Amino acid sequence: MKNGDRLRVEDVSVIIVNYNGEKVIAQAVQSVLALRPRPLECIVVDNGSTDQSVNILHRFSDPLLRLVSLTENRGVAGGRNVGVANARGRILAFLDSDGEATASWLVRAVEDLVEQEEAGAIAPLVLMKHGQIINGAGSFLDSSGHGRDRLWGEPLAQHESIVLTWRGQPVDYPMGCGMVIRRQGLEAIWPLDETMPKWHDDTEIGIRIRQLGYHVIFEPLSRVLHHPGHSDPKDNRQRQHMAETARLLLVWKYYPLTRAITVTLHYSFFALTASRYHLSYTKDLWKTWSKLWGERKKIWAIRQRWRNKGNMVGKSFLL
C-alpha cells in the first residue's frame, strides 16, 4: 500500500443500528463522538423505532453524526446493509446501540489492518459489566453452526494475561458489536441476508471474509464495552427459537448439504421431544420449517454464489 493510501482512523465509518434503544443509544453515540482521533462519520440507522430514540438522536448537533431513519424494522442485517450503503469510509466499524467505544477501539484495529494486508476484519475484545467481564475474546463456529464467544462470562482480571497472548490469532468471525472491516477487496460481503431473524449476521460476515481469502484477526488491545440484552425477546423460548432459526439458515446457506440435513433433523428431533412437555415447541418447529421452505430460493442462490470460493466452510472449523 502506498504511503498516501495508508489507512487511518479518519477513514472509518462507524455504523450503529438502533431499534427502540432509547435507554442506551445516547451513550453509544457519545462514546464515538468522544474518540480521538475522530472517525470520518458516525451513521446511526434507526430501524423504525417506536420509542424516543429518534428524538434523542436529534438532540446531538455534532456534524460527525448522520441519522438514517427507516420506516420499518429491517432487522440487524438490514440495518447494517443500509449503513454500509450510506457509508463513505474505507473502513467499516460496527457498534451495537447497547455498545460503547473505548479510546483504543479504532486506533488498534486500524493499525492491524495497515500492518496485516491479509486481515479482512478485526475482532476486538468485547467486555461487559463496566469492562470487568469478558463478552468475547474471539468467536468460533462449530460443526453444527453454533457460534462460541471465547471466555464468555469470565473475569477479565483472571484471564487478561493469556488473552494478550492471543493477539493476531485468526478467529472464525468478528462479534457484531465492535467488528472493524476493511472495505476494499471485500465488497462482495454486502448485502447481508436480511431474512436472518436477529442473530448470525456476524457469523455470515466471517464466513464470507474467509471465503474471499482474508482472515479475521483477534486484537485484545482494541476494546469495546457491551451492555447486552435491551433488544432481545424477554421470553426465553422465543429467544431460543429465533436463534435456532438463524442457525439453521446459516447452515443451509454455507455448510455441506449432508451437514445441513443432519443438523436440521437433529433440531427437529429435539423440538418434537420437547413438545411432550409444551405444545409450543411443535409450533416453533413448524415456523422454522416454514421459514426454511419459504426462503429456499434465496438460500439456494446464496449457496450457488459462494460455493465456488476457494476457502469453503469445512476446511478448518467444522470439527
PDB file of C-alpha atoms in Angstrom:
ATOM      1  CA  MET A   1       0.000   0.000   0.000  1.00  0.00           C
ATOM      2  CA  LYS A   2       1.405   3.427  -0.906  1.00  0.00           C
ATOM      3  CA  ASN A   3       2.019   5.872   1.962  1.00  0.00           C
ATOM      4  CA  GLY A   4      -0.617   8.207   0.570  1.00  0.00           C
ATOM      5  CA  ASP A   5      -3.150   5.385   0.697  1.00  0.00           C
ATOM      6  CA  ARG A   6      -2.330   4.344   4.273  1.00  0.00           C
ATOM      7  CA  LEU A   7      -5.492   3.674   6.255  1.00  0.00           C
ATOM      8  CA  ARG A   8      -6.235   5.944   9.211  1.00  0.00           C
ATOM      9  CA  VAL A   9      -8.915   6.274  11.868  1.00  0.00           C
ATOM     10  CA  GLU A  10     -10.156   9.231   9.853  1.00  0.00           C
ATOM     11  CA  ASP A  11     -11.099   6.716   7.117  1.00  0.00           C
ATOM     12  CA  VAL A  12     -13.555   4.882   9.377  1.00  0.00           C
ATOM     13  CA  SER A  13     -17.327   4.966   9.054  1.00  0.00           C
ATOM     14  CA  VAL A  14     -18.835   3.887  12.365  1.00  0.00           C
ATOM     15  CA  ILE A  15     -22.263   2.306  11.879  1.00  0.00           C
ATOM     16  CA  ILE A  16     -24.766   1.852  14.705  1.00  0.00           C
ATOM     17  CA  VAL A  17     -28.052   0.019  14.099  1.00  0.00           C
ATOM     18  CA  ASN A  18     -30.748   1.008  16.567  1.00  0.00           C
ATOM     19  CA  TYR A  19     -34.217  -0.251  17.379  1.00  0.00           C
ATOM     20  CA  ASN A  20     -36.039   1.096  20.425  1.00  0.00           C
ATOM     21  CA  GLY A  21     -32.780   1.822  22.169  1.00  0.00           C
ATOM     22  CA  GLU A  22     -33.827   4.990  23.973  1.00  0.00           C
ATOM     23  CA  LYS A  23     -32.101   3.806  27.163  1.00  0.00           C
ATOM     24  CA  VAL A  24     -28.743   3.088  25.526  1.00  0.00           C
ATOM     25  CA  ILE A  25     -28.333   4.904  22.202  1.00  0.00           C
ATOM     26  CA  ALA A  26     -27.111   8.241  23.619  1.00  0.00           C
ATOM     27  CA  GLN A  27     -24.248   6.533  25.447  1.00  0.00           C
ATOM     28  CA  ALA A  28     -23.214   4.639  22.317  1.00  0.00           C
ATOM     29  CA  VAL A  29     -23.205   7.744  20.129  1.00  0.00           C
ATOM     30  CA  GLN A  30     -21.447   9.896  22.712  1.00  0.00           C
ATOM     31  CA  SER A  31     -18.680   7.302  23.067  1.00  0.00           C
ATOM     32  CA  VAL A  32     -17.990   7.527  19.324  1.00  0.00           C
ATOM     33  CA  LEU A  33     -18.102  11.313  19.219  1.00  0.00           C
ATOM     34  CA  ALA A  34     -15.553  11.415  22.062  1.00  0.00           C
ATOM     35  CA  LEU A  35     -12.961   9.334  20.177  1.00  0.00           C
ATOM     36  CA  ARG A  36      -9.625  10.916  19.325  1.00  0.00           C
ATOM     37  CA  PRO A  37      -8.644  10.861  16.558  1.00  0.00           C
ATOM     38  CA  ARG A  38     -12.197  11.080  15.284  1.00  0.00           C
ATOM     39  CA  PRO A  39     -13.588   8.746  12.624  1.00  0.00           C
ATOM     40  CA  LEU A  40     -14.901  10.064   9.327  1.00  0.00           C
ATOM     41  CA  GLU A  41     -18.527   9.735  10.394  1.00  0.00           C
ATOM     42  CA  CYS A  42     -20.938   8.034  12.756  1.00  0.00           C
ATOM     43  CA  ILE A  43     -24.019   6.717  10.964  1.00  0.00           C
ATOM     44  CA  VAL A  44     -26.997   5.679  13.074  1.00  0.00           C
ATOM     45  CA  VAL A  45     -29.543   3.591  11.213  1.00  0.00           C
ATOM     46  CA  ASP A  46     -32.820   3.648  13.096  1.00  0.00           C
ATOM     47  CA  ASN A  47     -34.957   0.618  12.305  1.00  0.00           C
ATOM     48  CA  GLY A  48     -38.340   2.286  12.668  1.00  0.00           C
ATOM     49  CA  SER A  49     -38.153   2.740  16.440  1.00  0.00           C
ATOM     50  CA  THR A  50     -41.408   3.443  18.238  1.00  0.00           C
ATOM     51  CA  ASP A  51     -39.800   4.872  21.377  1.00  0.00           C
ATOM     52  CA  GLN A  52     -37.931   8.169  21.886  1.00  0.00           C
ATOM     53  CA  SER A  53     -34.737   7.034  20.116  1.00  0.00           C
ATOM     54  CA  VAL A  54     -35.022   9.399  17.157  1.00  0.00           C
ATOM     55  CA  ASN A  55     -35.849  12.389  19.376  1.00  0.00           C
ATOM     56  CA  ILE A  56     -32.787  11.632  21.483  1.00  0.00           C
ATOM     57  CA  LEU A  57     -30.599  11.427  18.384  1.00  0.00           C
ATOM     58  CA  HIS A  58     -31.895  14.762  17.100  1.00  0.00           C
ATOM     59  CA  ARG A  59     -30.533  16.418  20.230  1.00  0.00           C
ATOM     60  CA  PHE A  60     -26.979  15.824  19.005  1.00  0.00           C
ATOM     61  CA  SER A  61     -25.650  18.692  16.909  1.00  0.00           C
ATOM     62  CA  ASP A  62     -22.262  17.194  16.061  1.00  0.00           C
ATOM     63  CA  PRO A  63     -21.667  17.172  12.268  1.00  0.00           C
ATOM     64  CA  LEU A  64     -19.975  13.790  12.595  1.00  0.00           C
ATOM     65  CA  LEU A  65     -23.359  12.194  13.289  1.00  0.00           C
ATOM     66  CA  ARG A  66     -25.604  11.133  10.410  1.00  0.00           C
ATOM     67  CA  LEU A  67     -29.060   9.714  11.082  1.00  0.00           C
ATOM     68  CA  VAL A  68     -30.774   7.408   8.608  1.00  0.00           C
ATOM     69  CA  SER A  69     -34.369   6.747   9.670  1.00  0.00           C
ATOM     70  CA  LEU A  70     -36.215   3.732   8.254  1.00  0.00           C
ATOM     71  CA  THR A  71     -39.980   3.408   8.278  1.00  0.00           C
ATOM     72  CA  GLU A  72     -39.840  -0.290   9.138  1.00  0.00           C
ATOM     73  CA  ASN A  73     -37.664  -2.664  11.107  1.00  0.00           C
ATOM     74  CA  ARG A  74     -35.360  -4.410   8.628  1.00  0.00           C
ATOM     75  CA  GLY A  75     -33.534  -6.305  11.340  1.00  0.00           C
ATOM     76  CA  VAL A  76     -29.871  -6.110  12.284  1.00  0.00           C
ATOM     77  CA  ALA A  77     -28.654  -7.364   8.907  1.00  0.00           C
ATOM     78  CA  GLY A  78     -30.933  -4.964   7.030  1.00  0.00           C
ATOM     79  CA  GLY A  79     -29.806  -2.064   9.180  1.00  0.00           C
ATOM     80  CA  ARG A  80     -26.165  -2.934   8.571  1.00  0.00           C
ATOM     81  CA  ASN A  81     -26.840  -3.060   4.824  1.00  0.00           C
ATOM     82  CA  VAL A  82     -28.350   0.421   4.892  1.00  0.00           C
ATOM     83  CA  GLY A  83     -25.439   1.720   6.926  1.00  0.00           C
ATOM     84  CA  VAL A  84     -22.878   0.295   4.509  1.00  0.00           C
ATOM     85  CA  ALA A  85     -24.770   1.696   1.515  1.00  0.00           C
ATOM     86  CA  ASN A  86     -24.596   5.173   3.088  1.00  0.00           C
ATOM     87  CA  ALA A  87     -21.026   4.940   4.380  1.00  0.00           C
ATOM     88  CA  ARG A  88     -18.204   6.884   2.770  1.00  0.00           C
ATOM     89  CA  GLY A  89     -15.279   5.392   4.675  1.00  0.00           C
ATOM     90  CA  ARG A  90     -12.646   2.921   3.523  1.00  0.00           C
ATOM     91  CA  ILE A  91     -13.127   1.052   6.788  1.00  0.00           C
ATOM     92  CA  LEU A  92     -16.454  -0.031   8.287  1.00  0.00           C
ATOM     93  CA  ALA A  93     -16.744  -0.257  12.072  1.00  0.00           C
ATOM     94  CA  PHE A  94     -19.909  -1.503  13.756  1.00  0.00           C
ATOM     95  CA  LEU A  95     -21.072  -0.706  17.262  1.00  0.00           C
ATOM     96  CA  ASP A  96     -24.325  -2.018  18.705  1.00  0.00           C
ATOM     97  CA  SER A  97     -26.739   0.513  20.122  1.00  0.00           C
ATOM     98  CA  ASP A  98     -26.020  -1.020  23.544  1.00  0.00           C
ATOM     99  CA  GLY A  99     -22.276  -0.856  22.948  1.00  0.00           C
ATOM    100  CA  GLU A 100     -19.698   1.699  23.978  1.00  0.00           C
ATOM    101  CA  ALA A 101     -16.475   2.621  22.191  1.00  0.00           C
ATOM    102  CA  THR A 102     -13.237   2.881  24.154  1.00  0.00           C
ATOM    103  CA  ALA A 103     -10.239   5.034  23.202  1.00  0.00           C
ATOM    104  CA  SER A 104      -8.285   2.016  21.922  1.00  0.00           C
ATOM    105  CA  TRP A 105     -11.031   0.505  19.749  1.00  0.00           C
ATOM    106  CA  LEU A 106     -10.412   2.080  16.357  1.00  0.00           C
ATOM    107  CA  VAL A 107      -6.758   3.044  16.850  1.00  0.00           C
ATOM    108  CA  ARG A 108      -5.577  -0.510  17.434  1.00  0.00           C
ATOM    109  CA  ALA A 109      -7.930  -2.055  14.882  1.00  0.00           C
ATOM    110  CA  VAL A 110      -6.784   0.275  12.105  1.00  0.00           C
ATOM    111  CA  GLU A 111      -3.146  -0.347  12.997  1.00  0.00           C
ATOM    112  CA  ASP A 112      -3.733  -4.068  12.481  1.00  0.00           C
ATOM    113  CA  LEU A 113      -5.431  -3.536   9.130  1.00  0.00           C
ATOM    114  CA  VAL A 114      -2.432  -1.470   7.997  1.00  0.00           C
ATOM    115  CA  GLU A 115       0.152  -3.959   9.247  1.00  0.00           C
ATOM    116  CA  GLN A 116      -1.597  -7.101   8.008  1.00  0.00           C
ATOM    117  CA  GLU A 117      -2.852  -6.916   4.442  1.00  0.00           C
ATOM    118  CA  GLU A 118      -4.397 -10.374   4.781  1.00  0.00           C
ATOM    119  CA  ALA A 119      -6.623  -9.125   7.618  1.00  0.00           C
ATOM    120  CA  GLY A 120     -10.120  -8.515   6.320  1.00  0.00           C
ATOM    121  CA  ALA A 121     -11.591  -7.739   9.712  1.00  0.00           C
ATOM    122  CA  ILE A 122     -10.506  -7.121  13.269  1.00  0.00           C
ATOM    123  CA  ALA A 123     -12.337  -8.807  16.132  1.00  0.00           C
ATOM    124  CA  PRO A 124     -11.876  -6.669  19.258  1.00  0.00           C
ATOM    125  CA  LEU A 125     -12.005  -7.773  22.863  1.00  0.00           C
ATOM    126  CA  VAL A 126     -15.631  -7.216  23.875  1.00  0.00           C
ATOM    127  CA  LEU A 127     -16.263  -6.609  27.579  1.00  0.00           C
ATOM    128  CA  MET A 128     -19.342  -6.439  29.816  1.00  0.00           C
ATOM    129  CA  LYS A 129     -20.032  -5.187  33.347  1.00  0.00           C
ATOM    130  CA  HIS A 130     -18.029  -1.962  33.025  1.00  0.00           C
ATOM    131  CA  GLY A 131     -15.108  -3.805  31.471  1.00  0.00           C
ATOM    132  CA  GLN A 132     -14.738  -6.418  34.194  1.00  0.00           C
ATOM    133  CA  ILE A 133     -16.323  -9.424  32.461  1.00  0.00           C
ATOM    134  CA  ILE A 134     -15.437 -10.855  29.050  1.00  0.00           C
ATOM    135  CA  ASN A 135     -18.230 -10.935  26.482  1.00  0.00           C
ATOM    136  CA  GLY A 136     -15.993 -12.456  23.821  1.00  0.00           C
ATOM    137  CA  ALA A 137     -12.254 -12.847  23.202  1.00  0.00           C
ATOM    138  CA  GLY A 138     -12.619 -14.023  19.623  1.00  0.00           C
ATOM    139  CA  SER A 139     -15.502 -16.067  18.212  1.00  0.00           C
ATOM    140  CA  PHE A 140     -15.687 -19.506  16.632  1.00  0.00           C
ATOM    141  CA  LEU A 141     -18.164 -21.720  14.769  1.00  0.00           C
ATOM    142  CA  ASP A 142     -18.654 -25.427  15.342  1.00  0.00           C
ATOM    143  CA  SER A 143     -19.824 -28.191  13.035  1.00  0.00           C
ATOM    144  CA  SER A 144     -23.500 -27.513  13.841  1.00  0.00           C
ATOM    145  CA  GLY A 145     -23.414 -23.771  13.187  1.00  0.00           C
ATOM    146  CA  HIS A 146     -23.281 -22.724  16.827  1.00  0.00           C
ATOM    147  CA  GLY A 147     -21.244 -19.602  17.497  1.00  0.00           C
ATOM    148  CA  ARG A 148     -18.965 -19.630  20.536  1.00  0.00           C
ATOM    149  CA  ASP A 149     -17.593 -16.459  22.117  1.00  0.00           C
ATOM    150  CA  ARG A 150     -14.310 -17.403  23.783  1.00  0.00           C
ATOM    151  CA  LEU A 151     -14.200 -16.880  27.580  1.00  0.00           C
ATOM    152  CA  TRP A 152     -17.768 -15.558  27.696  1.00  0.00           C
ATOM    153  CA  GLY A 153     -18.700 -14.592  31.262  1.00  0.00           C
ATOM    154  CA  GLU A 154     -15.175 -14.957  32.646  1.00  0.00           C
ATOM    155  CA  PRO A 155     -13.472 -12.205  34.711  1.00  0.00           C
ATOM    156  CA  LEU A 156     -11.021 -10.172  32.635  1.00  0.00           C
ATOM    157  CA  ALA A 157      -8.587  -9.792  35.559  1.00  0.00           C
ATOM    158  CA  GLN A 158      -8.255 -13.562  35.791  1.00  0.00           C
ATOM    159  CA  HIS A 159      -7.594 -14.121  32.083  1.00  0.00           C
ATOM    160  CA  GLU A 160      -6.090 -10.916  30.698  1.00  0.00           C
ATOM    161  CA  SER A 161      -2.521 -12.221  30.573  1.00  0.00           C
ATOM    162  CA  ILE A 162      -3.466 -15.208  28.407  1.00  0.00           C
ATOM    163  CA  VAL A 163      -5.862 -13.112  26.293  1.00  0.00           C
ATOM    164  CA  LEU A 164      -2.999 -10.785  25.376  1.00  0.00           C
ATOM    165  CA  THR A 165      -1.002 -13.738  24.022  1.00  0.00           C
ATOM    166  CA  TRP A 166      -3.809 -14.393  21.534  1.00  0.00           C
ATOM    167  CA  ARG A 167      -3.137 -11.109  19.749  1.00  0.00           C
ATOM    168  CA  GLY A 168      -3.055 -11.663  15.982  1.00  0.00           C
ATOM    169  CA  GLN A 169      -4.739 -15.068  16.106  1.00  0.00           C
ATOM    170  CA  PRO A 170      -7.227 -15.828  13.327  1.00  0.00           C
ATOM    171  CA  VAL A 171     -10.771 -16.441  14.559  1.00  0.00           C
ATOM    172  CA  ASP A 172     -13.850 -17.570  12.655  1.00  0.00           C
ATOM    173  CA  TYR A 173     -15.840 -14.362  12.810  1.00  0.00           C
ATOM    174  CA  PRO A 174     -15.916 -10.953  14.499  1.00  0.00           C
ATOM    175  CA  MET A 175     -18.556 -10.303  17.127  1.00  0.00           C
ATOM    176  CA  GLY A 176     -21.092  -7.857  15.689  1.00  0.00           C
ATOM    177  CA  CYS A 177     -20.572  -5.336  18.475  1.00  0.00           C
ATOM    178  CA  GLY A 178     -17.195  -3.813  17.679  1.00  0.00           C
ATOM    179  CA  MET A 179     -16.195  -5.526  14.441  1.00  0.00           C
ATOM    180  CA  VAL A 180     -13.972  -3.441  12.150  1.00  0.00           C
ATOM    181  CA  ILE A 181     -13.907  -4.438   8.473  1.00  0.00           C
ATOM    182  CA  ARG A 182     -11.710  -3.474   5.555  1.00  0.00           C
ATOM    183  CA  ARG A 183     -13.808  -2.282   2.625  1.00  0.00           C
ATOM    184  CA  GLN A 184     -11.549  -2.681  -0.429  1.00  0.00           C
ATOM    185  CA  GLY A 185     -11.448  -6.268  -1.628  1.00  0.00           C
ATOM    186  CA  LEU A 186     -14.424  -7.258   0.492  1.00  0.00           C
ATOM    187  CA  GLU A 187     -17.201  -5.513  -1.400  1.00  0.00           C
ATOM    188  CA  ALA A 188     -18.811  -8.885  -2.154  1.00  0.00           C
ATOM    189  CA  ILE A 189     -19.755  -9.321   1.512  1.00  0.00           C
ATOM    190  CA  TRP A 190     -22.620  -6.892   1.052  1.00  0.00           C
ATOM    191  CA  PRO A 191     -25.550  -7.008   1.189  1.00  0.00           C
ATOM    192  CA  LEU A 192     -26.108  -9.400   4.067  1.00  0.00           C
ATOM    193  CA  ASP A 193     -29.082 -11.740   4.046  1.00  0.00           C
ATOM    194  CA  GLU A 194     -31.945  -9.819   5.650  1.00  0.00           C
ATOM    195  CA  THR A 195     -34.014 -12.948   6.259  1.00  0.00           C
ATOM    196  CA  MET A 196     -31.926 -13.664   9.363  1.00  0.00           C
ATOM    197  CA  PRO A 197     -34.344 -13.060  12.289  1.00  0.00           C
ATOM    198  CA  LYS A 198     -31.744 -11.450  14.579  1.00  0.00           C
ATOM    199  CA  TRP A 199     -28.552 -13.360  15.147  1.00  0.00           C
ATOM    200  CA  HIS A 200     -25.771 -14.805  12.954  1.00  0.00           C
ATOM    201  CA  ASP A 201     -25.278 -11.781  10.717  1.00  0.00           C
ATOM    202  CA  ASP A 202     -21.764 -11.517  12.142  1.00  0.00           C
ATOM    203  CA  THR A 203     -21.059 -15.204  11.537  1.00  0.00           C
ATOM    204  CA  GLU A 204     -22.173 -14.721   7.937  1.00  0.00           C
ATOM    205  CA  ILE A 205     -19.715 -11.844   7.625  1.00  0.00           C
ATOM    206  CA  GLY A 206     -16.930 -14.020   8.994  1.00  0.00           C
ATOM    207  CA  ILE A 207     -17.692 -16.839   6.579  1.00  0.00           C
ATOM    208  CA  ARG A 208     -17.700 -14.519   3.597  1.00  0.00           C
ATOM    209  CA  ILE A 209     -14.451 -12.835   4.649  1.00  0.00           C
ATOM    210  CA  ARG A 210     -12.729 -16.211   4.877  1.00  0.00           C
ATOM    211  CA  GLN A 211     -14.133 -17.378   1.580  1.00  0.00           C
ATOM    212  CA  LEU A 212     -12.754 -14.262  -0.076  1.00  0.00           C
ATOM    213  CA  GLY A 213      -9.271 -15.251   1.095  1.00  0.00           C
ATOM    214  CA  TYR A 214      -8.900 -12.875   4.056  1.00  0.00           C
ATOM    215  CA  HIS A 215      -8.589 -13.506   7.793  1.00  0.00           C
ATOM    216  CA  VAL A 216     -10.484 -12.276  10.827  1.00  0.00           C
ATOM    217  CA  ILE A 217      -7.826 -11.276  13.364  1.00  0.00           C
ATOM    218  CA  PHE A 218      -8.305 -11.032  17.129  1.00  0.00           C
ATOM    219  CA  GLU A 219      -6.925  -7.844  18.689  1.00  0.00           C
ATOM    220  CA  PRO A 220      -7.217  -7.773  22.519  1.00  0.00           C
ATOM    221  CA  LEU A 221      -5.943  -4.190  22.749  1.00  0.00           C
ATOM    222  CA  SER A 222      -8.868  -2.981  20.616  1.00  0.00           C
ATOM    223  CA  ARG A 223     -11.739  -2.932  23.079  1.00  0.00           C
ATOM    224  CA  VAL A 224     -15.439  -2.132  23.239  1.00  0.00           C
ATOM    225  CA  LEU A 225     -17.926  -2.329  26.072  1.00  0.00           C
ATOM    226  CA  HIS A 226     -21.228  -4.124  25.603  1.00  0.00           C
ATOM    227  CA  HIS A 227     -24.376  -3.838  27.691  1.00  0.00           C
ATOM    228  CA  PRO A 228     -26.368  -6.625  26.003  1.00  0.00           C
ATOM    229  CA  GLY A 229     -29.979  -7.594  26.195  1.00  0.00           C
ATOM    230  CA  HIS A 230     -32.081  -4.480  25.699  1.00  0.00           C
ATOM    231  CA  SER A 231     -33.436  -5.622  22.324  1.00  0.00           C
ATOM    232  CA  ASP A 232     -33.645  -9.367  22.994  1.00  0.00           C
ATOM    233  CA  PRO A 233     -37.039 -11.016  23.375  1.00  0.00           C
ATOM    234  CA  LYS A 234     -37.929 -11.266  27.043  1.00  0.00           C
ATOM    235  CA  ASP A 235     -39.344 -14.753  26.599  1.00  0.00           C
ATOM    236  CA  ASN A 236     -36.517 -17.313  26.734  1.00  0.00           C
ATOM    237  CA  ARG A 237     -38.299 -19.778  24.462  1.00  0.00           C
ATOM    238  CA  GLN A 238     -38.909 -17.135  21.812  1.00  0.00           C
ATOM    239  CA  ARG A 239     -35.271 -16.047  22.010  1.00  0.00           C
ATOM    240  CA  GLN A 240     -34.103 -19.643  21.635  1.00  0.00           C
ATOM    241  CA  HIS A 241     -36.413 -20.218  18.666  1.00  0.00           C
ATOM    242  CA  MET A 242     -35.122 -17.133  16.852  1.00  0.00           C
ATOM    243  CA  ALA A 243     -31.517 -18.142  17.482  1.00  0.00           C
ATOM    244  CA  GLU A 244     -32.097 -21.686  16.256  1.00  0.00           C
ATOM    245  CA  THR A 245     -33.860 -20.493  13.114  1.00  0.00           C
ATOM    246  CA  ALA A 246     -30.959 -18.169  12.337  1.00  0.00           C
ATOM    247  CA  ARG A 247     -28.504 -21.013  12.904  1.00  0.00           C
ATOM    248  CA  LEU A 248     -30.321 -23.332  10.517  1.00  0.00           C
ATOM    249  CA  LEU A 249     -30.495 -20.635   7.849  1.00  0.00           C
ATOM    250  CA  LEU A 250     -26.737 -20.166   8.182  1.00  0.00           C
ATOM    251  CA  VAL A 251     -26.047 -23.891   7.917  1.00  0.00           C
ATOM    252  CA  TRP A 252     -28.242 -24.319   4.843  1.00  0.00           C
ATOM    253  CA  LYS A 253     -26.544 -21.403   3.081  1.00  0.00           C
ATOM    254  CA  TYR A 254     -22.912 -22.252   3.723  1.00  0.00           C
ATOM    255  CA  TYR A 255     -22.405 -25.762   5.093  1.00  0.00           C
ATOM    256  CA  PRO A 256     -22.278 -29.024   3.110  1.00  0.00           C
ATOM    257  CA  LEU A 257     -25.758 -30.310   2.309  1.00  0.00           C
ATOM    258  CA  THR A 258     -25.228 -33.507   4.268  1.00  0.00           C
ATOM    259  CA  ARG A 259     -24.353 -31.454   7.334  1.00  0.00           C
ATOM    260  CA  ALA A 260     -27.359 -29.140   6.831  1.00  0.00           C
ATOM    261  CA  ILE A 261     -29.732 -32.115   6.637  1.00  0.00           C
ATOM    262  CA  THR A 262     -28.197 -33.732   9.720  1.00  0.00           C
ATOM    263  CA  VAL A 263     -28.356 -30.555  11.787  1.00  0.00           C
ATOM    264  CA  THR A 264     -31.974 -29.891  10.779  1.00  0.00           C
ATOM    265  CA  LEU A 265     -33.069 -33.415  11.636  1.00  0.00           C
ATOM    266  CA  HIS A 266     -31.272 -33.190  14.970  1.00  0.00           C
ATOM    267  CA  TYR A 267     -33.024 -29.923  15.812  1.00  0.00           C
ATOM    268  CA  SER A 268     -36.381 -31.320  14.685  1.00  0.00           C
ATOM    269  CA  PHE A 269     -35.986 -34.435  16.833  1.00  0.00           C
ATOM    270  CA  PHE A 270     -35.334 -32.468  19.997  1.00  0.00           C
ATOM    271  CA  ALA A 271     -38.124 -29.989  19.235  1.00  0.00           C
ATOM    272  CA  LEU A 272     -40.599 -32.847  18.861  1.00  0.00           C
ATOM    273  CA  THR A 273     -39.305 -34.448  22.042  1.00  0.00           C
ATOM    274  CA  ALA A 274     -39.735 -31.185  23.936  1.00  0.00           C
ATOM    275  CA  SER A 275     -43.282 -30.854  22.613  1.00  0.00           C
ATOM    276  CA  ARG A 276     -44.311 -33.601  25.035  1.00  0.00           C
ATOM    277  CA  TYR A 277     -43.873 -31.011  27.777  1.00  0.00           C
ATOM    278  CA  HIS A 278     -45.078 -27.958  25.920  1.00  0.00           C
ATOM    279  CA  LEU A 279     -47.050 -27.883  22.653  1.00  0.00           C
ATOM    280  CA  SER A 280     -45.447 -24.566  21.685  1.00  0.00           C
ATOM    281  CA  TYR A 281     -42.273 -26.399  20.629  1.00  0.00           C
ATOM    282  CA  THR A 282     -44.225 -28.081  17.830  1.00  0.00           C
ATOM    283  CA  LYS A 283     -45.481 -24.687  16.699  1.00  0.00           C
ATOM    284  CA  ASP A 284     -41.922 -23.332  16.756  1.00  0.00           C
ATOM    285  CA  LEU A 285     -40.713 -26.291  14.711  1.00  0.00           C
ATOM    286  CA  TRP A 286     -43.411 -25.668  12.126  1.00  0.00           C
ATOM    287  CA  LYS A 287     -42.448 -21.982  11.950  1.00  0.00           C
ATOM    288  CA  THR A 288     -38.819 -22.909  11.413  1.00  0.00           C
ATOM    289  CA  TRP A 289     -39.589 -25.425   8.667  1.00  0.00           C
ATOM    290  CA  SER A 290     -41.905 -22.878   7.020  1.00  0.00           C
ATOM    291  CA  LYS A 291     -39.143 -20.269   7.158  1.00  0.00           C
ATOM    292  CA  LEU A 292     -36.606 -22.605   5.557  1.00  0.00           C
ATOM    293  CA  TRP A 293     -39.057 -23.617   2.835  1.00  0.00           C
ATOM    294  CA  GLY A 294     -40.190 -20.050   2.211  1.00  0.00           C
ATOM    295  CA  GLU A 295     -36.592 -18.850   1.816  1.00  0.00           C
ATOM    296  CA  ARG A 296     -35.422 -21.848  -0.236  1.00  0.00           C
ATOM    297  CA  LYS A 297     -34.792 -19.829  -3.406  1.00  0.00           C
ATOM    298  CA  LYS A 298     -32.681 -17.261  -1.580  1.00  0.00           C
ATOM    299  CA  ILE A 299     -30.838 -19.994   0.320  1.00  0.00           C
ATOM    300  CA  TRP A 300     -30.014 -21.770  -2.942  1.00  0.00           C
ATOM    301  CA  ALA A 301     -28.943 -18.541  -4.634  1.00  0.00           C
ATOM    302  CA  ILE A 302     -26.534 -17.767  -1.796  1.00  0.00           C
ATOM    303  CA  ARG A 303     -25.163 -21.321  -1.876  1.00  0.00           C
ATOM    304  CA  GLN A 304     -24.581 -21.047  -5.599  1.00  0.00           C
ATOM    305  CA  ARG A 305     -22.912 -17.664  -5.293  1.00  0.00           C
ATOM    306  CA  TRP A 306     -20.452 -18.715  -2.612  1.00  0.00           C
ATOM    307  CA  ARG A 307     -19.832 -22.403  -3.210  1.00  0.00           C
ATOM    308  CA  ASN A 308     -17.037 -21.843  -5.741  1.00  0.00           C
ATOM    309  CA  LYS A 309     -14.979 -19.671  -3.435  1.00  0.00           C
ATOM    310  CA  GLY A 310     -11.592 -21.050  -2.541  1.00  0.00           C
ATOM    311  CA  ASN A 311     -11.933 -21.173   1.255  1.00  0.00           C
ATOM    312  CA  MET A 312     -15.187 -23.019   1.751  1.00  0.00           C
ATOM    313  CA  VAL A 313     -16.759 -23.729   5.107  1.00  0.00           C
ATOM    314  CA  GLY A 314     -15.496 -27.049   6.346  1.00  0.00           C
ATOM    315  CA  LYS A 315     -11.780 -26.633   5.764  1.00  0.00           C
ATOM    316  CA  SER A 316     -10.892 -25.531   9.267  1.00  0.00           C
ATOM    317  CA  PHE A 317     -13.636 -25.069  11.806  1.00  0.00           C
ATOM    318  CA  LEU A 318     -16.056 -27.912  11.071  1.00  0.00           C
ATOM    319  CA  LEU A 319     -14.636 -30.190  13.768  1.00  0.00           C
TER     320      LEU A 319
END
